[in-house]
CSV table of C-alpha atoms in Angstrom, one decimal:
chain,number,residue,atom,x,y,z
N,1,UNK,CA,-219.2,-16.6,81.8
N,2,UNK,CA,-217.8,-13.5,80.8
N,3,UNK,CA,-217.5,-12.0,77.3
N,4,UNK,CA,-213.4,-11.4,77.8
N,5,UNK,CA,-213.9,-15.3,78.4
N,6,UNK,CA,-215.6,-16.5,76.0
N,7,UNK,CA,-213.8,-13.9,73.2
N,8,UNK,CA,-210.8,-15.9,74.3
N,9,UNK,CA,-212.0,-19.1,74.1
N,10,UNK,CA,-213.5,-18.6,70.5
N,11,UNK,CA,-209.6,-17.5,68.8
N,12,UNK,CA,-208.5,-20.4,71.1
N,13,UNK,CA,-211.1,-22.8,68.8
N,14,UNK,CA,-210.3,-21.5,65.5
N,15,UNK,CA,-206.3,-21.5,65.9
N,16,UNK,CA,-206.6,-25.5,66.7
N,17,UNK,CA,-209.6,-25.1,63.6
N,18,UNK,CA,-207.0,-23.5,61.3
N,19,UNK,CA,-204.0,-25.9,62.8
N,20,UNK,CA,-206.1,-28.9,62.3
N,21,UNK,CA,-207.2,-27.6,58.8
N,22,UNK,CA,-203.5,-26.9,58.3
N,23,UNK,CA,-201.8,-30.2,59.0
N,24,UNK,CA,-205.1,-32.3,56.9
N,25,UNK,CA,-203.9,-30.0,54.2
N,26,UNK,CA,-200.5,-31.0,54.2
N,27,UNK,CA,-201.4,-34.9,54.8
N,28,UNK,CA,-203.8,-34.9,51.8
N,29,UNK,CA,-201.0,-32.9,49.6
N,30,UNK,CA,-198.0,-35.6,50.5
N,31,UNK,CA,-200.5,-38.1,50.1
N,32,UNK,CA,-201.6,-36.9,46.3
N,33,UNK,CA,-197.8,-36.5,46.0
N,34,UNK,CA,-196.6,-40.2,47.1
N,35,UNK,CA,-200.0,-41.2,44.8
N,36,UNK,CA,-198.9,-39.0,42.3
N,37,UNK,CA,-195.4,-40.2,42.0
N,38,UNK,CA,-196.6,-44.0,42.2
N,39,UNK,CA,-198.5,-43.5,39.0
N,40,UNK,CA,-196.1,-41.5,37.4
N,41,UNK,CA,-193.6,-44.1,38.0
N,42,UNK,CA,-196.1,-46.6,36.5
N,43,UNK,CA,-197.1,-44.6,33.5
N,44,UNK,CA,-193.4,-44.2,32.7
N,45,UNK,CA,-192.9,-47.9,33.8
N,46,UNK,CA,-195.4,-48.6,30.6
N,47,UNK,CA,-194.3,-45.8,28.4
N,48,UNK,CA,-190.6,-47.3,28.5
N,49,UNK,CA,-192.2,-51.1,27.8
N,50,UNK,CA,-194.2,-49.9,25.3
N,51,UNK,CA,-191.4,-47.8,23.7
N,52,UNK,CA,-189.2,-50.7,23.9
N,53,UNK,CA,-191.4,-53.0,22.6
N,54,UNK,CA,-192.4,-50.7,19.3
N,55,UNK,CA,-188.7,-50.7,19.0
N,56,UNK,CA,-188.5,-54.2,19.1
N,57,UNK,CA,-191.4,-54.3,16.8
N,58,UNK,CA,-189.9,-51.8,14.0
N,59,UNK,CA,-186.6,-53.6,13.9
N,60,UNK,CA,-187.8,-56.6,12.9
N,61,UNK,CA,-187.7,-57.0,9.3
N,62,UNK,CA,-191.4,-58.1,7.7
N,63,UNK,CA,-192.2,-60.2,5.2
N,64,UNK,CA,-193.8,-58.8,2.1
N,65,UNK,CA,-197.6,-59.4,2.3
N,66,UNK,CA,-198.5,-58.1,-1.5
N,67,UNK,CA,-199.2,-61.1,-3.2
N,68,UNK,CA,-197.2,-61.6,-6.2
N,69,UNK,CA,-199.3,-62.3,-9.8
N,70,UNK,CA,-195.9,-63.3,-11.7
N,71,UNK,CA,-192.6,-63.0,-11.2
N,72,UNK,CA,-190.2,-62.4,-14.8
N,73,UNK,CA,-186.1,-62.3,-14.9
N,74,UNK,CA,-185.3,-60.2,-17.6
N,75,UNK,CA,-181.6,-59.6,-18.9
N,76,UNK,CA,-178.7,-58.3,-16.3
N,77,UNK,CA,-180.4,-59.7,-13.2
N,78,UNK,CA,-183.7,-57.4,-13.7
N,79,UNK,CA,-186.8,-59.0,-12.5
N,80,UNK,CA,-190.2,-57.5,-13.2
N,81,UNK,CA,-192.7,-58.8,-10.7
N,82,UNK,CA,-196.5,-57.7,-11.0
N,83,UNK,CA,-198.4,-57.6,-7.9
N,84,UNK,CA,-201.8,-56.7,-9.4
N,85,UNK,CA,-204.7,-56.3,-12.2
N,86,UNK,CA,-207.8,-54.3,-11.4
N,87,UNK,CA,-210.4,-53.6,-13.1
N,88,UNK,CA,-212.5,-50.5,-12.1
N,89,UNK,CA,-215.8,-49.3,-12.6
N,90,UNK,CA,-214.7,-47.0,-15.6
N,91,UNK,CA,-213.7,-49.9,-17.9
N,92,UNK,CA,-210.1,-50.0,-17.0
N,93,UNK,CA,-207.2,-52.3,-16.1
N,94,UNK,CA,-204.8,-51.1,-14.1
N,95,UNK,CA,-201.8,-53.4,-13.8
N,96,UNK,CA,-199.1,-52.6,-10.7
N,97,UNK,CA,-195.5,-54.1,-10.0
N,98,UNK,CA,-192.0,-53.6,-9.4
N,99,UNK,CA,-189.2,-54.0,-11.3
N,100,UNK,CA,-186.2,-55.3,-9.5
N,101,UNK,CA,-182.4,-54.9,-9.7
N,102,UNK,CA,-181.2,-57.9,-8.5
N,103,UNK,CA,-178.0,-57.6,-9.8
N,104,UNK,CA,-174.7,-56.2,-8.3
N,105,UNK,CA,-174.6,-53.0,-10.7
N,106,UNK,CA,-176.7,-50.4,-12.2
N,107,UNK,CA,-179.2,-51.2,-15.3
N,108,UNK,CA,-179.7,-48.6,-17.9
N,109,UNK,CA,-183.4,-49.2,-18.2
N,110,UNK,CA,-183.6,-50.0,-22.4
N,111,UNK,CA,-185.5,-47.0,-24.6
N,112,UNK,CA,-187.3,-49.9,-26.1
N,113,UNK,CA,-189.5,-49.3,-23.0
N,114,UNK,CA,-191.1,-46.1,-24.1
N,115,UNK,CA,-192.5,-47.7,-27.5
N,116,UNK,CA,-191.8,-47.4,-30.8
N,117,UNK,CA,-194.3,-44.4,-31.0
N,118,UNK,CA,-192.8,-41.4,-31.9
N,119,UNK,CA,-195.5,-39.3,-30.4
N,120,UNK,CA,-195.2,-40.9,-27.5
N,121,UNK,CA,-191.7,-41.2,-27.3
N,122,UNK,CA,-191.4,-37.5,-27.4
N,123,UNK,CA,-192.9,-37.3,-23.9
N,124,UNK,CA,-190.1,-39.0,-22.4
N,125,UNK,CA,-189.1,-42.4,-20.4
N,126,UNK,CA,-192.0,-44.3,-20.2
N,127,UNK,CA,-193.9,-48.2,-20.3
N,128,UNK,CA,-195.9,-47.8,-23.1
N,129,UNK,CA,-194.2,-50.7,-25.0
N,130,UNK,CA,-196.1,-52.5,-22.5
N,131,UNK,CA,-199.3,-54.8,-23.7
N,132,UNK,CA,-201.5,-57.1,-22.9
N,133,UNK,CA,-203.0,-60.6,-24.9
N,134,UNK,CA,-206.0,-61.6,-24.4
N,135,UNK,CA,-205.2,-65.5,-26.4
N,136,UNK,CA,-209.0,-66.5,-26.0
N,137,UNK,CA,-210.6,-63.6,-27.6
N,138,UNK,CA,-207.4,-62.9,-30.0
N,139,UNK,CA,-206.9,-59.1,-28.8
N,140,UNK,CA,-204.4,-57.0,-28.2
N,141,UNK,CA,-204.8,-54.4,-25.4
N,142,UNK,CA,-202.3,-51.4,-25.7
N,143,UNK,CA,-201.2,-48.8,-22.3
N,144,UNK,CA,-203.8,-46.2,-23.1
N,145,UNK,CA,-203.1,-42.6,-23.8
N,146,UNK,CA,-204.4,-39.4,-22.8
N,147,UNK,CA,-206.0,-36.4,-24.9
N,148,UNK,CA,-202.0,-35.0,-25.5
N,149,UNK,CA,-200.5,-38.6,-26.3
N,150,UNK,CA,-199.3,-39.4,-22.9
N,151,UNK,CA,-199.3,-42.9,-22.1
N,152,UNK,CA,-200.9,-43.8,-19.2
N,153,UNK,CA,-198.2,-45.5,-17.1
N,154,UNK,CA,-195.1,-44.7,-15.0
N,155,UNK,CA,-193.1,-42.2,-17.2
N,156,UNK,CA,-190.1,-39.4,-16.2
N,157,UNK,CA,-188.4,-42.1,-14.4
N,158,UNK,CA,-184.7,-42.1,-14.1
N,159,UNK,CA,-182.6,-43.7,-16.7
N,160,UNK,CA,-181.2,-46.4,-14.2
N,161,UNK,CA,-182.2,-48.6,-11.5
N,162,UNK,CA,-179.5,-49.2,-8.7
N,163,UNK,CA,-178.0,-52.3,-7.5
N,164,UNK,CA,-180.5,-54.0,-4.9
N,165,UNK,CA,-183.0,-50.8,-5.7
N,166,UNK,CA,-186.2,-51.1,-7.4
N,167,UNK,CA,-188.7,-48.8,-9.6
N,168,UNK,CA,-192.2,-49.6,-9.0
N,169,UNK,CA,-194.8,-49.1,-12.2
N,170,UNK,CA,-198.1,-49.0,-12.9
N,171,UNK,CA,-200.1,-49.1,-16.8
N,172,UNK,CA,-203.4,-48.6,-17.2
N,173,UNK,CA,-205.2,-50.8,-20.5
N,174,UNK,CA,-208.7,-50.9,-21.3
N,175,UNK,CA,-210.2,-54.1,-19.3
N,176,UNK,CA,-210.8,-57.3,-21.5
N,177,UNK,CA,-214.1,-58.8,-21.4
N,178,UNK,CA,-215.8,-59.8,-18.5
N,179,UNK,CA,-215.4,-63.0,-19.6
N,180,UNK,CA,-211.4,-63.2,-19.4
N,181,UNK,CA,-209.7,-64.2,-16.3
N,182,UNK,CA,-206.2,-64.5,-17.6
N,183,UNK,CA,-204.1,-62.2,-19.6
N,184,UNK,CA,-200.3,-62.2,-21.1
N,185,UNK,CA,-198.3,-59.4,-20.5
N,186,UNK,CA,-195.3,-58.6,-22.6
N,187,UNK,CA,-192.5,-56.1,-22.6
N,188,UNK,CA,-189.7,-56.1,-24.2
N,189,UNK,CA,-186.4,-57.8,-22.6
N,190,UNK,CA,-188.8,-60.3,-20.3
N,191,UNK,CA,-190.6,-63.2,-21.0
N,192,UNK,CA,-194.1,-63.6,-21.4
N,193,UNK,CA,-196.4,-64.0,-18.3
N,194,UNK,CA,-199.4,-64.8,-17.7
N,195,UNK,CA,-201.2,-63.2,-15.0
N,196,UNK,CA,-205.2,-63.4,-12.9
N,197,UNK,CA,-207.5,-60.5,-13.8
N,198,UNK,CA,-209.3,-59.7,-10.3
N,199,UNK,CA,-212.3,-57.7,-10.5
């Protein structure tokens, strides 16, 4: 065998090398690409079932899951509904709710809200009128204040509450005794309720 031969021979192997090498190249690349698409076509298959089912899920209108303490209709179709009455580790009782426009106008909320304490009155719109009764141990618990006579409650709201809108609240009393389950709340232009300490 001569060397011309085999020189020839050896380019004659590695063109079919490279064409084979070539044409395995271009199978695996349309296969990865057909793959490819497939699971593309399947991921945006399940991104448009999930997107249409968290659609689905955020137009549905919820129920309301806070549990309601008391529920109190006040004057012009104003409902003051308390939702809850911690206590906390630092001797507090924080009480939370809404108060609800139910009616088809705008309420002026009443300046009877803030108190009758001029100190505190001077700070603004507030709930410190609010206060609890505790009828077994005959006491009175009042919102607290801080150091500059700022009750401790929802204050510098606005002075009315839309039709259909509401204002959510909170006021903060010093806890009854361990002992008392059940307090009164009063505020003026509602009712008295009577509401479950938890904690």
């Amino acid at each position: 065998m001569t060397a011309r031969y085999v020189r020839k021979a050896r380019r004659t192997g590695a063109a079919a090398l490279l064409v084979a090498t070539l044409a395995f190249s271009a199978a695996a690349c349309g296969g990865d690409d057909g793959g490819s698409g497939q699971d593309k076509g399947a991921s945006s298959s399940a991104t448009s079932r999930d997107s249409g089912k968290a659609k689905s899920e955020s137009g549905e209108t919820t129920p309301e899951t806070d549990p309601v303490l008391a529920t109190v209709k006040g004057d012009a179709g104003v409902e003051m509904v308390i939702t809850s009455a911690m206590r906390d580790s630092g001797g507090f009782l924080t009480v939370n709710g809404q108060f609800k426009n139910t009616g088809s106008s705008a309420y002026t909320t009443p300046i009877q809200w803030s108190g009758r304490e001029t100190a505190v009155a001077a700070n603004g719109r507030s709930l410190a009128a609010m206060m609890l009764v505790d009828a077994q141990a005959k006491k009175r618990y009042y919102v607290l204040r801080d150091t500059d006579n700022r009750p401790l409650t929802t204050s510098g709201y606005e002075p009315s509450i839309e039709a259909g809108a509401t204002l959510t609240f909170f006021a903060q009393f010093p806890a009854p005794e361990a002992s008392t389950h059940e307090v009164g709340v009063q505020f003026p232009g509602f009712p008295n309720a009577t509401i479950e300490i938890s904690g």
